[in-house]
XYZ file of C-alpha atoms in Angstrom:
183
model
C -67.435 10.630 15.800
C -68.439 7.418 17.248
C -67.313 6.525 20.840
C -65.045 3.771 19.366
C -63.522 6.221 16.933
C -63.076 8.773 19.760
C -61.254 5.911 21.970
C -58.849 5.013 18.961
C -58.090 8.609 18.324
C -57.302 9.396 22.097
C -55.088 6.358 22.168
C -53.142 7.305 19.033
C -52.663 10.796 20.594
C -51.333 9.497 23.783
C -49.005 7.153 21.883
C -47.731 10.242 19.824
C -47.276 12.267 22.998
C -45.296 9.598 24.682
C -43.250 9.207 21.388
C -42.606 12.895 21.485
C -41.481 12.810 25.178
C -39.189 9.974 24.389
C -37.746 11.812 21.420
C -37.298 14.892 23.611
C -35.561 13.308 26.549
C -32.008 12.367 25.688
C -31.836 9.572 28.339
C -35.170 8.200 27.365
C -34.131 8.310 23.640
C -30.953 6.346 24.149
C -32.826 3.850 26.216
C -35.216 3.350 23.522
C -32.751 3.057 20.744
C -31.022 0.290 22.789
C -34.314 -1.522 23.225
C -35.085 -1.391 19.566
C -31.463 -2.184 18.601
C -30.590 1.037 16.880
C -27.683 1.462 19.032
C -25.606 -0.894 21.052
C -24.267 -0.143 24.634
C -20.607 -0.193 25.032
C -19.302 -0.566 28.403
C -16.009 0.643 27.408
C -14.876 3.695 25.273
C -15.597 2.575 21.619
C -12.466 1.622 19.614
C -12.621 1.357 15.884
C -12.297 -2.378 14.865
C -11.006 -2.560 11.365
C -12.931 -4.853 9.109
C -11.162 -7.920 7.531
C -10.228 -5.838 4.302
C -8.309 -3.120 6.404
C -6.557 -5.714 8.403
C -5.610 -7.639 5.438
C -4.343 -4.527 3.684
C -2.161 -3.555 6.859
C -0.753 -6.851 7.011
C 0.057 -6.783 3.163
C 1.614 -3.515 3.459
C 3.891 -4.175 6.279
C 5.075 -7.646 5.510
C 5.258 -7.536 1.577
C 4.761 -4.167 -0.077
C 6.873 -1.915 2.040
C 9.684 -4.170 2.610
C 9.886 -5.101 -1.038
C 9.632 -1.360 -2.189
C 12.177 -0.217 0.470
C 14.732 -3.091 -0.613
C 14.119 -2.016 -4.306
C 14.526 1.733 -3.757
C 17.687 1.218 -1.357
C 19.524 -0.807 -3.900
C 18.337 1.279 -7.019
C 19.459 4.357 -4.951
C 22.908 3.290 -4.783
C 23.370 3.363 -8.383
C 25.021 6.778 -8.832
C 27.553 6.023 -6.204
C 28.367 2.602 -7.719
C 28.730 4.227 -11.021
C 30.817 7.011 -9.543
C 33.212 4.478 -8.148
C 33.188 2.457 -11.348
C 33.940 5.652 -13.324
C 37.414 6.262 -11.667
C 38.762 3.364 -13.874
C 35.905 1.270 -15.823
C 38.589 -1.219 -17.048
C 39.983 -1.973 -13.608
C 39.214 -5.672 -12.929
C 38.669 -4.865 -9.049
C 36.128 -2.163 -9.679
C 34.318 -3.981 -12.314
C 34.114 -7.044 -9.831
C 32.659 -4.607 -7.052
C 30.207 -3.230 -9.804
C 29.124 -6.981 -10.641
C 28.678 -7.663 -6.766
C 26.433 -4.613 -6.747
C 24.419 -5.893 -9.762
C 23.915 -9.251 -7.617
C 22.575 -7.074 -4.879
C 20.156 -5.636 -7.402
C 19.139 -9.127 -8.624
C 18.749 -10.438 -5.351
C 16.338 -7.736 -4.133
C 14.252 -7.907 -7.337
C 13.790 -11.659 -7.195
C 12.779 -11.471 -3.779
C 10.326 -8.747 -4.246
C 8.883 -10.410 -7.490
C 8.446 -13.730 -5.507
C 6.876 -11.861 -2.509
C 4.339 -10.136 -4.877
C 3.708 -13.562 -6.671
C 3.300 -15.792 -3.746
C 0.759 -13.330 -1.827
C -2.076 -11.923 -3.638
C -2.712 -8.209 -2.808
C -5.944 -6.967 -1.383
C -8.219 -5.468 -3.921
C -7.469 -1.951 -2.718
C -3.770 -2.379 -3.293
C -3.753 -4.014 -6.616
C -2.963 -0.744 -8.531
C -0.059 -0.015 -6.367
C 1.249 -3.742 -6.946
C 0.753 -3.409 -10.428
C 3.116 -0.313 -10.461
C 5.526 -2.046 -8.345
C 5.514 -4.960 -10.836
C 6.369 -2.326 -13.471
C 9.086 -1.060 -11.418
C 10.557 -4.496 -10.970
C 10.330 -4.904 -14.868
C 12.204 -1.616 -15.445
C 14.907 -2.368 -12.672
C 15.481 -5.775 -14.411
C 15.919 -4.204 -17.766
C 18.313 -1.784 -16.166
C 20.167 -4.586 -14.646
C 20.441 -6.302 -18.038
C 22.176 -3.223 -19.441
C 24.522 -3.092 -16.694
C 25.594 -6.608 -17.088
C 26.093 -5.878 -20.816
C 28.428 -3.131 -20.005
C 30.527 -5.471 -17.798
C 30.752 -7.780 -20.978
C 31.769 -5.074 -23.661
C 32.311 -1.769 -21.677
C 30.068 0.327 -23.732
C 28.878 3.247 -22.050
C 25.489 3.336 -23.811
C 24.402 0.481 -21.605
C 25.274 2.491 -18.556
C 23.239 5.479 -20.008
C 20.142 3.320 -20.845
C 20.461 1.667 -17.466
C 20.313 4.987 -15.623
C 17.290 6.173 -17.394
C 15.642 2.771 -16.557
C 16.637 3.080 -12.950
C 15.091 6.675 -12.745
C 11.949 5.267 -14.203
C 11.690 2.353 -11.909
C 12.314 4.698 -8.897
C 9.437 6.845 -10.003
C 7.170 4.054 -10.435
C 8.176 2.988 -6.788
C 7.214 6.516 -5.660
C 3.988 6.378 -7.691
C 2.901 2.808 -5.999
C 3.810 4.194 -2.518
C 1.514 7.204 -3.203
C -1.372 4.983 -4.272
C -0.971 2.964 -0.963
C -1.813 6.328 0.845
C -4.832 7.309 -1.314
C -6.765 4.038 -1.044
């Protein structure tokens, strides 16, 4: 081995020893990581900073999804109670008028939810949940149509079909909520 090669080998060995010492000393390793940009020094305790998608998702859930779903669930949840009141005398004009007011509440909730979902596009992670909510709204709208038909002809078959559609709509709302928790 020539003198030049020996000098190079010695310098390489010194660098390896210094690197090994740096790796073995936690404080020296942390300083080195900061110096080369692998680690960032944070003066205060680190707090998770959501990315833009997470922030948009949280806002969409709070302002659009949950209020719309809650309004629909609440109004559809009253169906059995409203039906029970109507069943006291389905030919009583007052009871039918109260039932029609309930139908107006359903329609208002569905329109408001449909408008909210149409006006504000969902973040990509919530698109499946919003799709199910749109299906929920469609089923609830079909149920509403059947209920209105009953008010015109007093045929109980409309209320039976409406009840089935309400159950489907509520189940779709539950599935949509479950999807918001998975993504």
